[in-house]
Coordinates of C-alpha atoms in Angstrom, one line a residue:
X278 CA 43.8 6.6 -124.4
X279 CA 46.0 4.8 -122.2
X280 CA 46.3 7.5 -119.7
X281 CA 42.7 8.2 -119.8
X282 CA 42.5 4.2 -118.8
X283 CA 44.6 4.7 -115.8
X284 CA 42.9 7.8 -114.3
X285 CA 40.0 5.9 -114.4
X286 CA 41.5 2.8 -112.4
X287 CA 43.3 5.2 -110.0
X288 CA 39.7 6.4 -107.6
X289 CA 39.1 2.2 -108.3
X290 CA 42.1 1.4 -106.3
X291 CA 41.9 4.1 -103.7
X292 CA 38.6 2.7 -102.7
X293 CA 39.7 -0.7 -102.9
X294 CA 42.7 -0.1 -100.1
X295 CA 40.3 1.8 -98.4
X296 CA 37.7 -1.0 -98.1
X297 CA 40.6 -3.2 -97.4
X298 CA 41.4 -1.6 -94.3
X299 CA 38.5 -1.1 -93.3
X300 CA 37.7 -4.6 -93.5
X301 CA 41.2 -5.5 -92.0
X302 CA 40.2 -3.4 -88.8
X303 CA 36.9 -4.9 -88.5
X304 CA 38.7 -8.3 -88.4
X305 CA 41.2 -7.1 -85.7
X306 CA 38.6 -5.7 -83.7
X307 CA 36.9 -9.0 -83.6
X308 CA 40.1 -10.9 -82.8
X309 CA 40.7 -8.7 -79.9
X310 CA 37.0 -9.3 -78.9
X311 CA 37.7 -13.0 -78.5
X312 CA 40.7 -12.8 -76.8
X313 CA 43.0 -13.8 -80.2
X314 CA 45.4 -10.9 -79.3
X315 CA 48.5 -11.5 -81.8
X316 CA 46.1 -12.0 -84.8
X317 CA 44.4 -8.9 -84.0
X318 CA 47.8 -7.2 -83.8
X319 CA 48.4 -8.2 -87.2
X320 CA 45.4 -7.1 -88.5
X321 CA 45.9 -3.6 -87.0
X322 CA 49.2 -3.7 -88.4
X323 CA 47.8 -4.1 -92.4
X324 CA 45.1 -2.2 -91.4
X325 CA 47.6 0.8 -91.0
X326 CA 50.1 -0.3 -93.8
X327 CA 47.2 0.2 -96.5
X328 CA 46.0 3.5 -94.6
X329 CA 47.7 5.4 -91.8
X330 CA 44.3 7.8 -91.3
X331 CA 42.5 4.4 -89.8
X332 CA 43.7 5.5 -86.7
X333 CA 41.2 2.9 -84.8
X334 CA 43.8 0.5 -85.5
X335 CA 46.8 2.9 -83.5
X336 CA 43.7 2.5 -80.4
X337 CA 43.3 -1.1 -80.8
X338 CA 46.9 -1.7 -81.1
X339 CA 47.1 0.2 -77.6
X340 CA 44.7 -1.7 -76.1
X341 CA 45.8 -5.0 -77.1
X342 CA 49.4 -3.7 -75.5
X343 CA 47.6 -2.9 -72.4
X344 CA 46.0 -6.2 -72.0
X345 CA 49.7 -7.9 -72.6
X346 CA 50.6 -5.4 -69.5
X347 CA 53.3 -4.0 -71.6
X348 CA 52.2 -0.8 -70.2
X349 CA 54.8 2.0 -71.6
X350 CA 54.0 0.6 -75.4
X351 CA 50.3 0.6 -74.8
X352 CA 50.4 4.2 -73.0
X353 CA 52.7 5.4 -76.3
X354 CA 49.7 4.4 -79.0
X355 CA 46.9 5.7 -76.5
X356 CA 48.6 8.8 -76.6
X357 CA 49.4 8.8 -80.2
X358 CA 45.3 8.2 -80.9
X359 CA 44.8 11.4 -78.4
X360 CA 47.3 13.4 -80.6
X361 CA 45.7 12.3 -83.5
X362 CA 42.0 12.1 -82.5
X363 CA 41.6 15.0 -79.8
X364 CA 37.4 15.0 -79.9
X365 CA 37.5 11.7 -79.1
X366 CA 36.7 9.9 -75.7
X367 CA 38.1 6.9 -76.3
X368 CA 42.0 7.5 -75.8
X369 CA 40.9 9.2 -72.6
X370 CA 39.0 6.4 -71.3
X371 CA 41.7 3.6 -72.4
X372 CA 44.3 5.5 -70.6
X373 CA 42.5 6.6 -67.5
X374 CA 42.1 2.6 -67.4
X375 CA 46.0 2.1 -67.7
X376 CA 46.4 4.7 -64.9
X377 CA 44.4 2.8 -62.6
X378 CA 45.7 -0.4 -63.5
X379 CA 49.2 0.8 -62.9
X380 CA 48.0 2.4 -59.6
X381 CA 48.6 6.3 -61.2
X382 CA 45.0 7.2 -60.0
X383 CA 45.7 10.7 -59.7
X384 CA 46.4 10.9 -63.3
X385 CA 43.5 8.1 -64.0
X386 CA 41.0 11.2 -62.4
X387 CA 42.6 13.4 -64.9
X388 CA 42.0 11.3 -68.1
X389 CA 38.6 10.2 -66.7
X390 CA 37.3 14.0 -66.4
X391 CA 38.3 14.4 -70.4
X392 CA 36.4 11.5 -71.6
X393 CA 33.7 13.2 -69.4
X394 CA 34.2 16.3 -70.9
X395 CA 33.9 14.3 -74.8
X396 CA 30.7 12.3 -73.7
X397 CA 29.4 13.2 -70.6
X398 CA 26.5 10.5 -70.7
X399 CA 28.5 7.4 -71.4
X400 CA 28.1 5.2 -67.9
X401 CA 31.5 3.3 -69.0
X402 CA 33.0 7.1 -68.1
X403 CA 31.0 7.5 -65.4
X404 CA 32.0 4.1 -63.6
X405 CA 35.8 4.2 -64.5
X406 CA 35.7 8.0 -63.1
X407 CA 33.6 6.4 -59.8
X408 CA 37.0 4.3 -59.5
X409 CA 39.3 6.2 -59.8
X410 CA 37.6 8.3 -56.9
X411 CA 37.4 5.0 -55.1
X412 CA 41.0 4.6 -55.2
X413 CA 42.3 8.1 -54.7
X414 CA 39.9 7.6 -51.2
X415 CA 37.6 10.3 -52.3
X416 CA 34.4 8.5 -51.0
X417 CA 32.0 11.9 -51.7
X418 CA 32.9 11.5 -55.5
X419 CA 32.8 7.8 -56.1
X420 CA 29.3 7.8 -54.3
X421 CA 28.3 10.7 -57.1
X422 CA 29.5 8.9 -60.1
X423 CA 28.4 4.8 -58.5
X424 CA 25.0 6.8 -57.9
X425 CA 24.8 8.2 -61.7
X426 CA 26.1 4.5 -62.5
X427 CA 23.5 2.4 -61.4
X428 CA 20.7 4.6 -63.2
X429 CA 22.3 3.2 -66.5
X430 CA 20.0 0.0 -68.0
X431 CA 23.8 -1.4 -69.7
X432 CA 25.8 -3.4 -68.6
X433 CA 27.8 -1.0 -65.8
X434 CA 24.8 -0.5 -63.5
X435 CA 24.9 -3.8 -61.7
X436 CA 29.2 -3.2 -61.3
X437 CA 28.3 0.3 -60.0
X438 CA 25.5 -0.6 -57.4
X439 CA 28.2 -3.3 -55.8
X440 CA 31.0 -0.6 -55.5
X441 CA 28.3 2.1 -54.0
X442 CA 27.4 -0.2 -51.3
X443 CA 31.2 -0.5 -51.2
X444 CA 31.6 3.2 -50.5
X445 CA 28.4 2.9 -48.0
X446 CA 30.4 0.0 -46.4
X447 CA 33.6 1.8 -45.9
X448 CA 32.1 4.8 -45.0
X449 CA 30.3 3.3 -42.1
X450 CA 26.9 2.5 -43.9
X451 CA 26.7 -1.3 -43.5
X452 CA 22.8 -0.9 -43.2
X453 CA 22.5 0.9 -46.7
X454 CA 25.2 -1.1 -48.3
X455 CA 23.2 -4.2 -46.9
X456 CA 19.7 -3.4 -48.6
X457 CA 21.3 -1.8 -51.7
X458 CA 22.7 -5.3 -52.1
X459 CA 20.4 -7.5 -51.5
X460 CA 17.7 -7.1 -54.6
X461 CA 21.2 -7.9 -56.3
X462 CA 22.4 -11.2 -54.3
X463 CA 19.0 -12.3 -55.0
X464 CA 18.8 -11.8 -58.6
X465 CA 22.3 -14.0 -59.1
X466 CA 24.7 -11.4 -58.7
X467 CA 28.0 -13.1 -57.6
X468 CA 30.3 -9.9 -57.0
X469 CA 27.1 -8.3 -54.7
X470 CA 27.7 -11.6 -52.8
X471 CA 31.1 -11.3 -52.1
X472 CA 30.1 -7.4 -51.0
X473 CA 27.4 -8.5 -48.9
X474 CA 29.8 -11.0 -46.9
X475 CA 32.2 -8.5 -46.2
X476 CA 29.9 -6.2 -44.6
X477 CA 28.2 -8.9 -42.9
X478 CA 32.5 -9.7 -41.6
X479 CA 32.4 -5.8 -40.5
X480 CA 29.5 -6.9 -38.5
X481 CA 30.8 -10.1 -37.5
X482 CA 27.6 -11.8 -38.3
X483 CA 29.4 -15.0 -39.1
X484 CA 26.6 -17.4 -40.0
X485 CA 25.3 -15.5 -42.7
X486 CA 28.9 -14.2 -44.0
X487 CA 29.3 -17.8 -44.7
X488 CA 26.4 -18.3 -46.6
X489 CA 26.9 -15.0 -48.9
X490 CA 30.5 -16.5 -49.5
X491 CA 28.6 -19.8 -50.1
X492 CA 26.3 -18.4 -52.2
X493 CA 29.3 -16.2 -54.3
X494 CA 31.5 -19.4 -54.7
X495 CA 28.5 -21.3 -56.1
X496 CA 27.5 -18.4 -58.2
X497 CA 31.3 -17.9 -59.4
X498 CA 33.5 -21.3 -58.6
X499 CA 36.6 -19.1 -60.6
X500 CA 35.5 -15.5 -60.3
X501 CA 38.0 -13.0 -59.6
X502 CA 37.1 -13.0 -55.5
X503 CA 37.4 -16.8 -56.0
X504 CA 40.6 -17.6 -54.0
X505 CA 39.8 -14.6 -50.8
X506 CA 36.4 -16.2 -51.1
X507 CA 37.9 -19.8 -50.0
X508 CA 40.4 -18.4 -47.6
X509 CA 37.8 -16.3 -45.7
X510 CA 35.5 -19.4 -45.6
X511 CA 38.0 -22.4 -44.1
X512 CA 39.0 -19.5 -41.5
X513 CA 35.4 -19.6 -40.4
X514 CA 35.4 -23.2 -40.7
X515 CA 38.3 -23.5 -38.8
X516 CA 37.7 -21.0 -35.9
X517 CA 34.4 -22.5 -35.6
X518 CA 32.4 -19.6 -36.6
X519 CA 30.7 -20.8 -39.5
X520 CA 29.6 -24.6 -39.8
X521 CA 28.0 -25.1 -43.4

């Protein structure tokens, strides 16, 4: 009898550690989401204790590495997750991201094209691949994937049509950068600001370089253009080429 008891309770407590984990990685995941890195460490860390197959928590453990810049630890789990979870995108993407934040953009192309390969109609794939392009210099390829981006309703199209107009920019196509741009200064946009200025710069139209820095500084007092944005502007002021 007592062994028929405890054959009964064993299922009980599998599911039990398993909706424990589960619930522990859903926690971490929100931590991370909010910024609460070492708590979502943690969490990833009991969710993996009670289950090593929630490998979720080996990715989120990589990126929380990543955004500590501890970039050999974070590169380590992102590859563990590929070993682990080939089919999926995700370690791809994460460490095509790393790549390009640690200025590897040959081997950021490489991870980007297997995401690709995994979901080909994800636009976070197609904008980090448009990047890595961008970086590497090859402006026929970033135009392709920016293009693709900004047909996506989320959240990347507005981030792709700014770096498009950046390829038209560089690629001496100030006009098309310029009217690409400006539905998106118009609607609010700070970063298609700041993109607009420095084509307006390449021009040396002054006046209204000012005002799209104006405009982005106003838009985005601490945005990540925030500090070029002021230097470029008392330069002006200074040189007389631009009185507010």
């Amino acid at each position: 009898m007592q062994i028929f008891i405890i054959l009964c309770l064993i299922p009980l407590s599998i599911d039990i550690n398993d909706l424990t984990a589960q619930l522990h990685l859903d926690t971490g995941m929100a931590y991370m989401q909010q910024g609460l890195l070492e708590q979502a460490e943690e969490e990833f860390r009991q969710t993996l204790e009670l289950n090593e197959n929630y490998h979720t928590a080996v990715l989120g453990l990589g990126m929380i590495h990543a955004m500590w810049q501890s970039w050999d630890c974070a590169a380590d789990y992102f590859r563990q997750y590929i070993d682990t979870c080939p089919d999926d995108y995700r370690g791809f993407f994460e460490l095509s991201k790393l790549y390009l934040d640690t200025d590897k953009p040959d081997s950021a192309a490489l991870m980007s094209d297997s995401a690709f390969i995994r979901a080909p109609t994800n636009p976070d794939i197609w904008l980090q691949s448009g990047r890595a392009c961008l970086q590497l210099g090859e402006m026929d390829s970033a135009e392709m994937w920016f293009s693709k981006g900004i047909q996506s309703q989320g959240s990347t199209g507005p981030e792709s049509l700014v770096l498009l107009a950046s390829v038209y920019r560089r690629t001496s196509r100030g006009a098309e950068a310029r009217e690409a741009l400006l539905p998106a200064v118009e609607a609010g946009h700070a970063p298609a600001c700041w993109e607009l200025a420095r084509v307006y710069l390449g021009w040396e139209d002054y006046l209204r370089a000012g005002d799209a820095i104006s405009r982005y500084l106003m838009l985005s007092p601490e945005g990540y253009y925030a500090d070029s944005a002021l230097l470029v502007l008392e330069e002006l002021g200074e040189s007389g080429a631009y009185i507010p």
